[in-house]
XYZ file of C-alpha atoms in Angstrom:
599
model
C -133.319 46.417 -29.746
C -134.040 50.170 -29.113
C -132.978 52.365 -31.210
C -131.850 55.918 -30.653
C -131.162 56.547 -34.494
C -134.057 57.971 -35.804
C -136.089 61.460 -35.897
C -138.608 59.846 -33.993
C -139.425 56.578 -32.049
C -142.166 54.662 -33.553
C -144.217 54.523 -30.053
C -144.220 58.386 -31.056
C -145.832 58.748 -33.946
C -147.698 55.547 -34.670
C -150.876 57.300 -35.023
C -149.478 59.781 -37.171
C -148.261 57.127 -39.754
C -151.454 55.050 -40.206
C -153.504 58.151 -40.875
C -151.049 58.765 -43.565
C -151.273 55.233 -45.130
C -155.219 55.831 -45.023
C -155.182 59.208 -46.469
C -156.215 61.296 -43.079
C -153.621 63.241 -42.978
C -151.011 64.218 -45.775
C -147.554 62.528 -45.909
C -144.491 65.208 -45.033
C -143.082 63.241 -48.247
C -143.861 60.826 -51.163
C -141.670 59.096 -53.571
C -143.174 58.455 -56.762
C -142.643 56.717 -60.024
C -139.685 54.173 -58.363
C -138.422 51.044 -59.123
C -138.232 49.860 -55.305
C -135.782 47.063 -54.741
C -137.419 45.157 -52.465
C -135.233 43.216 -49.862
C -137.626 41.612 -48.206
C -138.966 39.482 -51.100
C -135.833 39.500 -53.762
C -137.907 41.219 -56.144
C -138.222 44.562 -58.129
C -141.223 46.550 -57.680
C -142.226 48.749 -60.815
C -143.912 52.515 -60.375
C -144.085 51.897 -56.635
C -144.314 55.534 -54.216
C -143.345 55.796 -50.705
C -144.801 57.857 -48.125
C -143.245 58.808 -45.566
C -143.995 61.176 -41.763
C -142.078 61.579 -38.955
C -138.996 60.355 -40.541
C -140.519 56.722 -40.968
C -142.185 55.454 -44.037
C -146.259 55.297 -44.065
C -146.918 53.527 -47.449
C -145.563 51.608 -49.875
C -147.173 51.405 -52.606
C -150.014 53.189 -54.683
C -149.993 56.982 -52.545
C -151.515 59.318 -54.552
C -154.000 59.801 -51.581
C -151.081 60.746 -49.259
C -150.057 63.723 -51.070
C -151.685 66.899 -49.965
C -151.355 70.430 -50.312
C -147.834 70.400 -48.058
C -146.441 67.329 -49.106
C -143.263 67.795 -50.594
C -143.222 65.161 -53.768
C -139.716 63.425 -55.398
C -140.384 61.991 -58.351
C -138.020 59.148 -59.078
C -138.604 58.965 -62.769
C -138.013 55.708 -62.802
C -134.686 55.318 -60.869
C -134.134 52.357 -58.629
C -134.681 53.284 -54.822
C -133.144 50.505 -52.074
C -133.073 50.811 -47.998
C -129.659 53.078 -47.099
C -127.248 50.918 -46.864
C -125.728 50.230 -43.551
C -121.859 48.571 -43.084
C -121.885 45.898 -39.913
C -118.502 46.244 -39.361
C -116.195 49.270 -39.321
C -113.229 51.120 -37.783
C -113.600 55.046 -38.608
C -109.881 55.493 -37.680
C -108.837 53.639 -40.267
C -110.140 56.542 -42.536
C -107.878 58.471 -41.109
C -110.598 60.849 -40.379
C -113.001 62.612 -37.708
C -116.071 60.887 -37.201
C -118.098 63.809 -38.474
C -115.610 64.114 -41.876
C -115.700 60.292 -42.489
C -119.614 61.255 -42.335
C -119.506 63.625 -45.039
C -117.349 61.178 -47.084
C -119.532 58.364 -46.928
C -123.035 59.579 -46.537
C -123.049 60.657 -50.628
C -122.373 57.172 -51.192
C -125.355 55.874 -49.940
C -123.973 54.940 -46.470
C -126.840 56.027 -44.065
C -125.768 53.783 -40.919
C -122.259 52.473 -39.677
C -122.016 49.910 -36.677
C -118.688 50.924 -35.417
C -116.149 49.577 -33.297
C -113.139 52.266 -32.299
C -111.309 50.330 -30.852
C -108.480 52.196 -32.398
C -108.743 55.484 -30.423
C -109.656 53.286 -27.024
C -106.176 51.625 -27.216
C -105.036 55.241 -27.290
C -107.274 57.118 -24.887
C -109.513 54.723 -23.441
C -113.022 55.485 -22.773
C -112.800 59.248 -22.985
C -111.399 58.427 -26.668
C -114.558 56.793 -27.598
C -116.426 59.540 -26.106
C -115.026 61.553 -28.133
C -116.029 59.825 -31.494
C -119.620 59.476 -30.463
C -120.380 63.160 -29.540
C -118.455 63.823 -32.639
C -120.512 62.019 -34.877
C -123.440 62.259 -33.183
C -124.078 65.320 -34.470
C -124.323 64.128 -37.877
C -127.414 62.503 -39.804
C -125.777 59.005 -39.771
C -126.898 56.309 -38.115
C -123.168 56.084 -35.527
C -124.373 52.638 -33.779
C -121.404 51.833 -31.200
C -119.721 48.722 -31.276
C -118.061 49.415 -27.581
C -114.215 48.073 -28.195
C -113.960 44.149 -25.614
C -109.997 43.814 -26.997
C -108.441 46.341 -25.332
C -105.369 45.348 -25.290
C -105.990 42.987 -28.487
C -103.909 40.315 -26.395
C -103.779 40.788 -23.008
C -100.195 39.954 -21.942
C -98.178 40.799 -25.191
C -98.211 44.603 -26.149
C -98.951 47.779 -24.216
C -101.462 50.087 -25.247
C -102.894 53.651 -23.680
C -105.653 51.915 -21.858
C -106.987 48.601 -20.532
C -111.192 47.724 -21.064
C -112.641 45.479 -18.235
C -115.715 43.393 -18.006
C -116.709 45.878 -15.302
C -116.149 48.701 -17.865
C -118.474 46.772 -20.034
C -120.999 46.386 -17.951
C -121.270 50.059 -17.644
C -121.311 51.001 -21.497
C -123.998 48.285 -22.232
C -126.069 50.929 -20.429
C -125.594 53.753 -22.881
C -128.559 53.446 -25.687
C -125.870 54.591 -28.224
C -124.067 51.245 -27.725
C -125.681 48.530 -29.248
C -122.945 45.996 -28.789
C -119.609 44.918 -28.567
C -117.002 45.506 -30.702
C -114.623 42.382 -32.291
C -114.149 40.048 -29.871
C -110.271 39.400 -31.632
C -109.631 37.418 -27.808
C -110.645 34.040 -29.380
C -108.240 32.244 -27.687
C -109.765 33.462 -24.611
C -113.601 32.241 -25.698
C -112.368 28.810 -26.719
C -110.073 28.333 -23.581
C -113.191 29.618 -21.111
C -111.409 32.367 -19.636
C -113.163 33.880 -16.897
C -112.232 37.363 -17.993
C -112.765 36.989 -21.540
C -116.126 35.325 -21.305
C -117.295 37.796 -18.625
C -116.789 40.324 -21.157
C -118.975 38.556 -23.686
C -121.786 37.926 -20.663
C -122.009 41.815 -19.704
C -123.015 42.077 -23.926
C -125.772 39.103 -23.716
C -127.126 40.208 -20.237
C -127.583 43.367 -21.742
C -129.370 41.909 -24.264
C -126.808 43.640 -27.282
C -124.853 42.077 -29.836
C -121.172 40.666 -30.263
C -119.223 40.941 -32.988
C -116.202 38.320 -33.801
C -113.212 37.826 -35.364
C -112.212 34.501 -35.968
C -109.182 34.439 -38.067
C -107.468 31.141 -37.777
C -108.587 28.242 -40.452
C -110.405 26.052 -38.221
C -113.977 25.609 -38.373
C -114.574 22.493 -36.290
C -114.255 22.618 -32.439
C -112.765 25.799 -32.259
C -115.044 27.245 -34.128
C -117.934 26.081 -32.379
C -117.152 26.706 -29.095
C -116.832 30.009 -30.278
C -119.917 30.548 -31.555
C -121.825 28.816 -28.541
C -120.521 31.687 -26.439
C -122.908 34.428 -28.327
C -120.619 35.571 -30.979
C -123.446 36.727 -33.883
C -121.126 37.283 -36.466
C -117.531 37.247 -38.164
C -115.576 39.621 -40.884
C -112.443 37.346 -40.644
C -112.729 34.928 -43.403
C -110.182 35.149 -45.889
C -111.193 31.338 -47.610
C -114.776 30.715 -49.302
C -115.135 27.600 -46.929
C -114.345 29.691 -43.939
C -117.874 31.954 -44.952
C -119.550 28.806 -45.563
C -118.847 27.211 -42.365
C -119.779 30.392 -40.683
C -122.909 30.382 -42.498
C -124.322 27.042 -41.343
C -123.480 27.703 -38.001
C -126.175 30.275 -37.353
C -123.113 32.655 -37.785
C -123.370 36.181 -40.301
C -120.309 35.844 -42.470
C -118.972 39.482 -42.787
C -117.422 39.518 -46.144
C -114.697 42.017 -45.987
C -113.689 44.585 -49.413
C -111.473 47.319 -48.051
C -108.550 49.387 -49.196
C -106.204 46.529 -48.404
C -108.024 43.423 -47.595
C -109.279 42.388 -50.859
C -111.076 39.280 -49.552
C -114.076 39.296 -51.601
C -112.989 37.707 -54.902
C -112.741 34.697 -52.516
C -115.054 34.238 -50.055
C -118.168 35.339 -52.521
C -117.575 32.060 -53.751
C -119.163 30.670 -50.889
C -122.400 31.822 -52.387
C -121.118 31.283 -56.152
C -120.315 28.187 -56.079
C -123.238 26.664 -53.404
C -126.595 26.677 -53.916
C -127.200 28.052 -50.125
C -129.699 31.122 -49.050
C -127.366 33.978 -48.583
C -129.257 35.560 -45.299
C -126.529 35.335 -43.458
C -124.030 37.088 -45.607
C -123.143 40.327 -45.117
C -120.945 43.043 -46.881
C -118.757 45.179 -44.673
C -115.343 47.438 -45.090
C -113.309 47.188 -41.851
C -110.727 49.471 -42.908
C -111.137 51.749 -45.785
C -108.734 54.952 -46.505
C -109.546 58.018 -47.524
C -108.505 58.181 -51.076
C -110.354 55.050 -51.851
C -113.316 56.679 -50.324
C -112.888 59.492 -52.851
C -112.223 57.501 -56.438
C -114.128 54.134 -55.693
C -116.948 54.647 -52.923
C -117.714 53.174 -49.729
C -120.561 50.411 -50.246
C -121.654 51.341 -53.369
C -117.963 50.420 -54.200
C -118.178 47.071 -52.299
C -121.838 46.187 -53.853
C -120.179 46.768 -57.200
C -117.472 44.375 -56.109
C -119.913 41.544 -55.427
C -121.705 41.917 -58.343
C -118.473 42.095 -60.549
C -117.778 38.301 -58.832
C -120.797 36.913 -59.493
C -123.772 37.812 -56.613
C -126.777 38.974 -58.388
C -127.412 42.860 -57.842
C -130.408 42.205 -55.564
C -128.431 40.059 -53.225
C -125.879 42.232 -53.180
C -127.917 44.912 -51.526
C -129.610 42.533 -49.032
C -125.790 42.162 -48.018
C -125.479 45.927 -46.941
C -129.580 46.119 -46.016
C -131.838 43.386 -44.019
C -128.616 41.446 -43.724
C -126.766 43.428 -41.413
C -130.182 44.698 -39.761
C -131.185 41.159 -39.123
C -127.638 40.546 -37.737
C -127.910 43.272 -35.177
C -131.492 42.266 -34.581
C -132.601 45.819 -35.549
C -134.851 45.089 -38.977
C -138.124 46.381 -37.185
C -136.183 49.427 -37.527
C -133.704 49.716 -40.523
C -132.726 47.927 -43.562
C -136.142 47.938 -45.690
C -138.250 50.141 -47.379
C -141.818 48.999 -45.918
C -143.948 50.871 -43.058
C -142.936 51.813 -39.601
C -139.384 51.346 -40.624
C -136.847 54.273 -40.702
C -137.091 56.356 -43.842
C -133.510 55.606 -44.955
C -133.373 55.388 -48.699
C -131.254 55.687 -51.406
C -131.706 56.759 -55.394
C -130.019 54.345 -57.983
C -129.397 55.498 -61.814
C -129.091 51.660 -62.402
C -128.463 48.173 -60.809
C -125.546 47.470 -62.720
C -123.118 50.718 -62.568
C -125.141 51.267 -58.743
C -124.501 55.005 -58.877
C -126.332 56.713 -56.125
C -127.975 60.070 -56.792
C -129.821 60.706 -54.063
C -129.701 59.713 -49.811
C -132.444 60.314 -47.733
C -131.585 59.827 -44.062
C -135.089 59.684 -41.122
C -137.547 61.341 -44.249
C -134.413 64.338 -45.208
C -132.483 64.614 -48.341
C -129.479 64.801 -46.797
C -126.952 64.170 -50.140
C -127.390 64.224 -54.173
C -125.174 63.797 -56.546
C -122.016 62.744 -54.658
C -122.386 65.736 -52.454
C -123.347 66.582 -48.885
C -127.214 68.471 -48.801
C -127.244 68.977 -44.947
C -124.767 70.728 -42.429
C -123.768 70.134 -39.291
C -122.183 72.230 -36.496
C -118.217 71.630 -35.980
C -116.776 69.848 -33.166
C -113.121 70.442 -31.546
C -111.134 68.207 -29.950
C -110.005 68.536 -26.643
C -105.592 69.190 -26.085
C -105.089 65.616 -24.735
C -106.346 64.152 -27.648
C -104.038 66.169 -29.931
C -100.995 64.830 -27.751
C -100.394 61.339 -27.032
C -97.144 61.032 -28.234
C -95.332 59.740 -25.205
C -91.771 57.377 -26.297
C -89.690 57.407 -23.457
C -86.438 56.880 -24.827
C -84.353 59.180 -27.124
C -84.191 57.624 -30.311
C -81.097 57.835 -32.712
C -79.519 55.915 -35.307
C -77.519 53.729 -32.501
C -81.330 52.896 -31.497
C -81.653 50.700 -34.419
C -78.675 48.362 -33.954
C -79.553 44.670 -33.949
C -76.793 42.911 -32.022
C -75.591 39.380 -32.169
C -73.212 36.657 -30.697
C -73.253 35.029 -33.970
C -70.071 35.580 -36.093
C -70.579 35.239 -39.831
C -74.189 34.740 -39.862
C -77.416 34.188 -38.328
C -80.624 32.144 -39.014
C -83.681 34.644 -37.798
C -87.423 34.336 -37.708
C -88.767 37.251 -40.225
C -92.386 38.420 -41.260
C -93.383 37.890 -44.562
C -96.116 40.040 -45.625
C -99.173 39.328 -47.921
C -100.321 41.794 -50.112
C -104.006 42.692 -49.647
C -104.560 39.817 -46.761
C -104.292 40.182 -43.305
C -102.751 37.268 -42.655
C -98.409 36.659 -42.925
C -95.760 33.573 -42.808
C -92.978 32.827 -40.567
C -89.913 32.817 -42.170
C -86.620 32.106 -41.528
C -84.139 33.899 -43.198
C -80.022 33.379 -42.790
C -78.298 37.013 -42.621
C -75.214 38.338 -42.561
C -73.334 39.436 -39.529
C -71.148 42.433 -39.818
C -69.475 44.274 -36.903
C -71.480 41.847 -34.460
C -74.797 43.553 -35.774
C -77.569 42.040 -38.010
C -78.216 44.666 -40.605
C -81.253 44.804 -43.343
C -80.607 43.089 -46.219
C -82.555 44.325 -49.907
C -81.095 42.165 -52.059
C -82.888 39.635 -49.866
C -85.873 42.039 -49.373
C -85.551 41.570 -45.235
C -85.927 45.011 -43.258
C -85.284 45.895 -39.792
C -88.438 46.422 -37.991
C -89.282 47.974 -34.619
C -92.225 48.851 -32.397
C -91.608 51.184 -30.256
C -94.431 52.082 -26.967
C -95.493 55.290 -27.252
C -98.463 55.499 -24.216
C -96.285 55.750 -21.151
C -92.774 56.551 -21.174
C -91.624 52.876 -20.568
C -88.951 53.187 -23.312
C -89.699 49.581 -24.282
C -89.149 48.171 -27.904
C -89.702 45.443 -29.932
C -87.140 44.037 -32.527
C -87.960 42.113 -35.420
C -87.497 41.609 -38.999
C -90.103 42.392 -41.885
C -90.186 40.683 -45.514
C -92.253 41.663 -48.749
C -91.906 45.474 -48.911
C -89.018 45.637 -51.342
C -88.175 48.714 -50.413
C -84.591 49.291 -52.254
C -83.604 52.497 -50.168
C -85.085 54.086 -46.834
C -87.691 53.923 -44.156
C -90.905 54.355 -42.933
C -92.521 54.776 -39.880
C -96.504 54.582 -38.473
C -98.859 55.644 -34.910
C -101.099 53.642 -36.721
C -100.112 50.281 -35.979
C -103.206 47.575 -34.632
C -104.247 47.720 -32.350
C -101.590 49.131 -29.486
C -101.268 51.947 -31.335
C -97.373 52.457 -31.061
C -94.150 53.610 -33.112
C -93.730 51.556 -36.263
C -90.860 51.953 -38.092
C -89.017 50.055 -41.072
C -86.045 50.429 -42.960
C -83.072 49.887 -44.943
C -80.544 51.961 -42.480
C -80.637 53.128 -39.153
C -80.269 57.243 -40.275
C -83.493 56.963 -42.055
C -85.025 55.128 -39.834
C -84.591 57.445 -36.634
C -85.425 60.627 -39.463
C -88.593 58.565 -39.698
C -89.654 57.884 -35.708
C -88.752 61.445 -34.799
C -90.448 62.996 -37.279
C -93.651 61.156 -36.305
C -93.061 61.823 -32.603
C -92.447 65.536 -33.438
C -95.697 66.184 -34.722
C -97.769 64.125 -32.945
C -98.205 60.858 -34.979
C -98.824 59.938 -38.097
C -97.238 58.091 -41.243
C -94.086 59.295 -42.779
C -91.638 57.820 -45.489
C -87.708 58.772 -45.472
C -85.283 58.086 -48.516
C -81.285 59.343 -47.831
C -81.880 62.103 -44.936
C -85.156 63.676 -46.782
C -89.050 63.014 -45.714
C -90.157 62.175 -49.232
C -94.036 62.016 -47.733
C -95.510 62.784 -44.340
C -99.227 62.406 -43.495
C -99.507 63.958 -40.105
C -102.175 62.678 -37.800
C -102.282 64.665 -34.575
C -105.479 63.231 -33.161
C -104.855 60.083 -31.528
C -101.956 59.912 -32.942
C -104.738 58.140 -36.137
C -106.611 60.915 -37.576
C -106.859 64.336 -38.673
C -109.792 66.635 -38.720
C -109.137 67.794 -42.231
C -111.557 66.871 -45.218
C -111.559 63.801 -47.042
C -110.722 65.221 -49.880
C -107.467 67.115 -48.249
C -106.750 63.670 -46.368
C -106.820 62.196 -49.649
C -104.395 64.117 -51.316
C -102.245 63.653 -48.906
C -101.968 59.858 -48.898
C -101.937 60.180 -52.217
C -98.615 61.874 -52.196
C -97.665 59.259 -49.790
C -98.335 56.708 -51.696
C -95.937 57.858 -54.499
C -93.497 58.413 -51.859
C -93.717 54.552 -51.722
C -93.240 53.688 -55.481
C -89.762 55.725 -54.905
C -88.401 53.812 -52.570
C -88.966 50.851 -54.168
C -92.840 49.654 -53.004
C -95.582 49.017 -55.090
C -98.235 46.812 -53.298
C -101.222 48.319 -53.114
C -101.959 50.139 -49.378
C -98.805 49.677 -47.945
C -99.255 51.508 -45.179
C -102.636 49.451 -43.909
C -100.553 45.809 -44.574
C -97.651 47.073 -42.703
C -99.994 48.599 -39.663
C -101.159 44.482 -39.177
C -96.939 44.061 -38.577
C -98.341 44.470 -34.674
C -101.638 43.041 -34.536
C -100.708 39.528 -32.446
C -104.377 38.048 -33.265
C -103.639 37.313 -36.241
C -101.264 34.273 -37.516
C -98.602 33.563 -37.624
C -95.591 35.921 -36.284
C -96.360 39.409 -35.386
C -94.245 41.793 -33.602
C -95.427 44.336 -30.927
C -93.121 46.502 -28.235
C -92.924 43.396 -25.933
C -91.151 41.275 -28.755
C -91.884 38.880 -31.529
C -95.272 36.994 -30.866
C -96.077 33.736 -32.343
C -99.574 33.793 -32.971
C -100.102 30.215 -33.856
C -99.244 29.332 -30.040
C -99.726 32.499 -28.580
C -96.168 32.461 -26.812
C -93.222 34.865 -27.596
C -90.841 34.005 -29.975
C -86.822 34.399 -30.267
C -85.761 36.579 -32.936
C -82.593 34.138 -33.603
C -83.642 30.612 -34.499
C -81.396 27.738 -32.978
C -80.235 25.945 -35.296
C-alpha cells in the first residue's frame, strides 16, 4: 500500500540509503550502543546502531562507518529501542480532543502512528467533519492513517444522525492517499445477510485495493462469523471472550485486543494466547476509546503493552502487538512497524522491558518527544463556526418533557438496560415499577433511571424513551452529545427538574457532558466542537473530567468511566437492548422493542 506518512518515499531516496549502509556517504543519524528489540525475529539484539537518511533507516547493525563529520550521533547507552508503536484501531473523539492535541498527548508515549476511524464527527458533520480531523492532524509528525467511517448511520433504519455515508461516497474517499481503508464495518448484519448496500460498501474498499476493519460483537463464531470474514473484513477489536480472539485468529482474521478507559477486555481475551500454544501474528493491541485523563496518569500503548505483560504475554510479544502486527494487518510492513532498512525511521527509547517507560520518540529520522514531553511544534489550526454549532433539538425541553406515561394502574412490567461495567456489551431486563399519577417514574431503591435520547442534527424534535439500570445514582442526572454513534442528547436521571437542568445546559453551550444533583451543575465538561471535543490541552481536558468524575461519586456512581459505558446506552450494534431517538432497539433481532412488556 502507498504510503503518504513519511519524510520521504523510498523510490526517493533509495540511492541515498545504500550509500549510507556502505559508508559513501554519512548517515543524517546513528543510534548507537542499543538493545534493539527485534520484531521481526522475537529476539533482543545487544550493542546494535541504527543509521538512518532521509527519514528511513540505512543500517542496522555495526555503523561506525556511517558516522561522518555531520552526523548527528544518540547514544542509547544501553536502553532498549523498538519500532514506534502504532494503534490499529482508534476513535480520536473519544479523547475528547483535537486531532493535533490528542497528538501531543500521545506522541510522548511512544505512539508514532494511529489508524483512525472518526466516525464520531462524520455522524455529526459528515464528510466535511472528517476533513476537518485530517487537515488538523495532518500537520502533526504522526502517522494520521484514515480509516474512512462505512457505518454512518451505525444502523441504517433505527437512529438519526447529522449525515448519511454511501457506497458512492466511498468510492470517492478510497481515492484520497490519506485513506488507507475503511473504518468498522459495525453493519454485520448487513455482511452476513448480503445486502447490496452494505456489501457495496465493503467492494469500493477491496477494489481500491485498502483495508476493512470489523466489528463483530455478537458470540458466534461459526457461520456468522465466516461469512463475515469471506467478505474482506481483515480484522476485529470486538472480542470481549478469549475464544472469540481465538476463533478470529484461525480464521485468517487480526484479533484487535481492546484496553481502553472503559473496556477493560484484555484480562480476558489475552488468554487466548495464555492459555494456547498458538503463534500470536495475528494479535494485535489497540485502544478504541481512551479519555484524556487516562492518557495523562497511565499512557496510551505503553499503558496497554504494560497491560499485556501484567497478564501474562511476554514483553517481546507484546510489542509485536502494537509493531509488525498491526503493520502486517494493514499490509503496510515494507513501510512501518520494524527497525530494519528502507523502513520508516520510527523508533522509540525504552529504560526497560518490564516498567516499558519511553524516553525518547523519533518520528521519519526526528526526535520529536523525550521524557514524556513534546520536542517538535506545530502550527495551530481553527475550526471553522459550523463545527462549533451543531446543537440543533427541536423541541423545548422542560421538566414535563420527561414524563413517562402509562395505561397501567398500579404497576408496570418494562424492558430496562442493564449496564456492564467496563464491557460494551448490556442485558435486557425486565423490571416491574410503580405507577403513580398514570406516570412511570425512576425508581433508586431499585437502581432503574429514566433515560432519553433526544435528536439533536435536525430539528425533528424526536425522542427516545427508555429505562437504564446499573448507575446507582441515589440523587440527580446526567446528560451527554457524546452518545455512539448518532451523536444525540443523552440524558439520565432520578427526576425530571434535574434532568431538563442537565439537557439544557448541554444544548446551551454547545454539547458536552454535564452532571446535575438538586437544581445545581455539580460538573460540566463542555465540548463545543462537534458537539465531542474541545481544542483545549490534554492536560486542561483532563482536569476537567477529572472534576467530573467526582461529580459522579456524589451522586451516588462509582464505576469506573461512567460517562464512556453510558455513551454505548445508544449504540444499537451492540447486544442486547439499546435505546436511540427512534425508540428502544433490540439488538439481538434487530427490530424495535416496546418499552412495556405484555405480560
Amino acid at each position: 500500500m502507498y504510503n503518504k506518512f513519511c519524510k520521504k518515499q523510498l523510490w526517493e531516496c533509495s540511492k541515498e540509503l545504500s550509500a549510507v549502509a556502505m559508508g559513501r556517504i554519512p548517515a543524517e543519524t546513528v543510534i548507537i550502543n542499543a538493545k534493539l528489540v527485534n520484531v521481526c525475529t522475537k529476539e533482543i539484539m545487544e550493542n546494535t546502531d541504527v543509521a538512518i537518511h532521509s527519514g528511513r533507516i540505512a543500517l542496522v547493525g555495526d555503523a561506525k562507518h556511517c558516522i561522518g563529520e555531520g552526523t548527528k550521533v544518540i547514544d542509547a547507552k544501553g536502553q532498549y529501542i523498538a519500532p514506534g508503536m502504532l494503534d490499529g484501531h482508534i476513535h480520536i473523539e473519544s479523547s475528547m480532543l483535537s486531532a493535533g492535541e490528542y497528538a501531543k498527548a500521545v506522541i510522548p508515549h511512544g505512539t508514532v502512528g494511529i489508524y483512525y476511524d472518526p466516525h464520531e464527527i462524520c455522524n455529526v458533520l459528515g464528510k466535511s467533519g472528517v476533513d476537518l480531523m485530517v487537515k488538523d492532524a495532518e500537520r502533526t509528525p504522526l502517522k494520521a492513517m484514515l480509516t474512512v467511517p462505512s457505518c454512518v448511520p451505525a444502523v441504517p433504519g433505527f437512529e438519526d444522525s447529522g449525515a448519511v455515508v454511501t457506497s458512492d461516497d466511498i468510492r470517492e474517499q478510497m481515492k484520497d492517499d490519506f485513506c488507507v481503508g475503511l473504518g468498522e464495518m459495525m453493519n454485520f448484519p448487513g455482511i452476513t445477510n448480503s445486502v447490496e448496500e452494505t456489501h457495496a460498501i465493503t467492494d469500493e474498499t477491496l477494489k481500491a485495493g485498502k483495508i476493512i476493519t470489523g466489528h463483530y460483537s455478537i458470540p458466534e463464531t461459526g457461520m456468522g462469523l465466516n461469512a463475515y470474514i469471506a467478505s474482506g473484513v481483515r480484522c476485529c477489536h470486538e472480542s470481549t471472550r478469549a475464544e472469540d480472539a481465538l476463533a478470529k485468529m484461525r480464521l485468517g482474521m487480526y484479533a484487535m485486543m481492546r484496553e481502553g478507559s472503559a473496556w477493560h477486555d484484555l484480562a480476558e481475551v489475552s488468554k487466548a494466547i495464555t492459555e494456547h500454544e498458538v503463534d500470536s501474528r495475528f494479535a494485535v493491541l489497540i485502544s478504541d476509546d481512551t479519555h484524556p485523563f487516562t492518557l495523562m496518569e497511565q499512557g496510551h500503548l505503553d499503558h496497554i503493552v504494560r497491560r499485556a505483560m501484567q497478564e501474562g504475554i511476554d514483553p517481546i510479544t507484546a510489542v509485536q502487538m502494537v509493531t509488525i502486527n498491526c503493520a502486517q494487518c494493514f499490509q503496510m510492513d515494507h513501510e512501518l512497524g520494524s527497525i530494519t532498512p528502507g523502513k520508516c525511521a520510527d523508533i522509540i527509547f525504552i529504560d526497560d522491558l518490564k516498567s516499558f517507560q519511553i524516553t525518547k520518540v523519533i518520528i521519519d529520522g526526528d526526535v520529536v518527544a523525550e521524557n514524556r514531553k513534546m520536542l517538535q511544534e506545530f502550527a495551530p489550526f481553527t475550526y471553522p463556526e459550523f463545527a462549533m454549532n451543531t446543537m440543533h433539538v427541536g423541541e423545548t425541553i422542560t421538566a414535563d418533557t420527561f414524563k413517562v406515561k402509562t395505561d397501567k394502574k398500579d404497576q408496570v412490567t418494562i424492558r430496562a438496560i442493564e449496564i456492564i461495567p467496563a464491557r460494551v456489551s448490556d442485558y435486557e431486563r425486565h423490571v416491574t415499577m410503580a405507577v403513580k399519577d398514570g406516570c412511570i417514574e425512576s425508581d433508586t431503591k431499585q437502581d432503574v433511571l429514566k433515560t432519553f435520547v433526544f435528536e439533536r442534527h435536525n430539528n425533528t424534535g424526536k425522542h427516545g424513551v427508555g429505562f437504564v439500570k446499573g448507575f446507582n445514582i441515589k440523587c440527580g442526572a446526567m446528560a451527554s452529545t457524546v452518545a455512539h454513534d448518532a451523536h444525540n442528547l443523552l440524558v439520565i436521571g432520578t427526576n425530571d427538574e434535574d434532568m431538563a437542568l442537565a439537557a439544557n445546559t448541554l444544548i446551551a453551550c454547545g454539547g458536552g457532558m454535564c452532571v446535575v444533583q438538586n437544581g445545581e451543575v455539580l460538573g460540566c465538561v463542555e465540548l463545543p466542537l462537534a458537539g465531542l471535543m474541545n481544542t483545549k490541552s490534554n492536560e486542561e481536558m483532563s482536569e476537567l473530567v477529572e472534576s467530573l468524575t467526582k461529580a459522579w461519586v456524589k451522586i451516588g456512581c462509582n464505576i469506573v468511566s461512567p460517562f464512556m459505558t453510558m455513551a454505548l446506552i445508544p449504540l444499537a450494534c451492540l447486544p442486547e437492548l439499546r435505546l436511540t431517538d427512534r425508540g428502544l432497539v433490540d439488538c439481538t433481532k434487530f427490530c424495535f422493542s416496546d418499552l412495556e412488556v405484555e405480560e
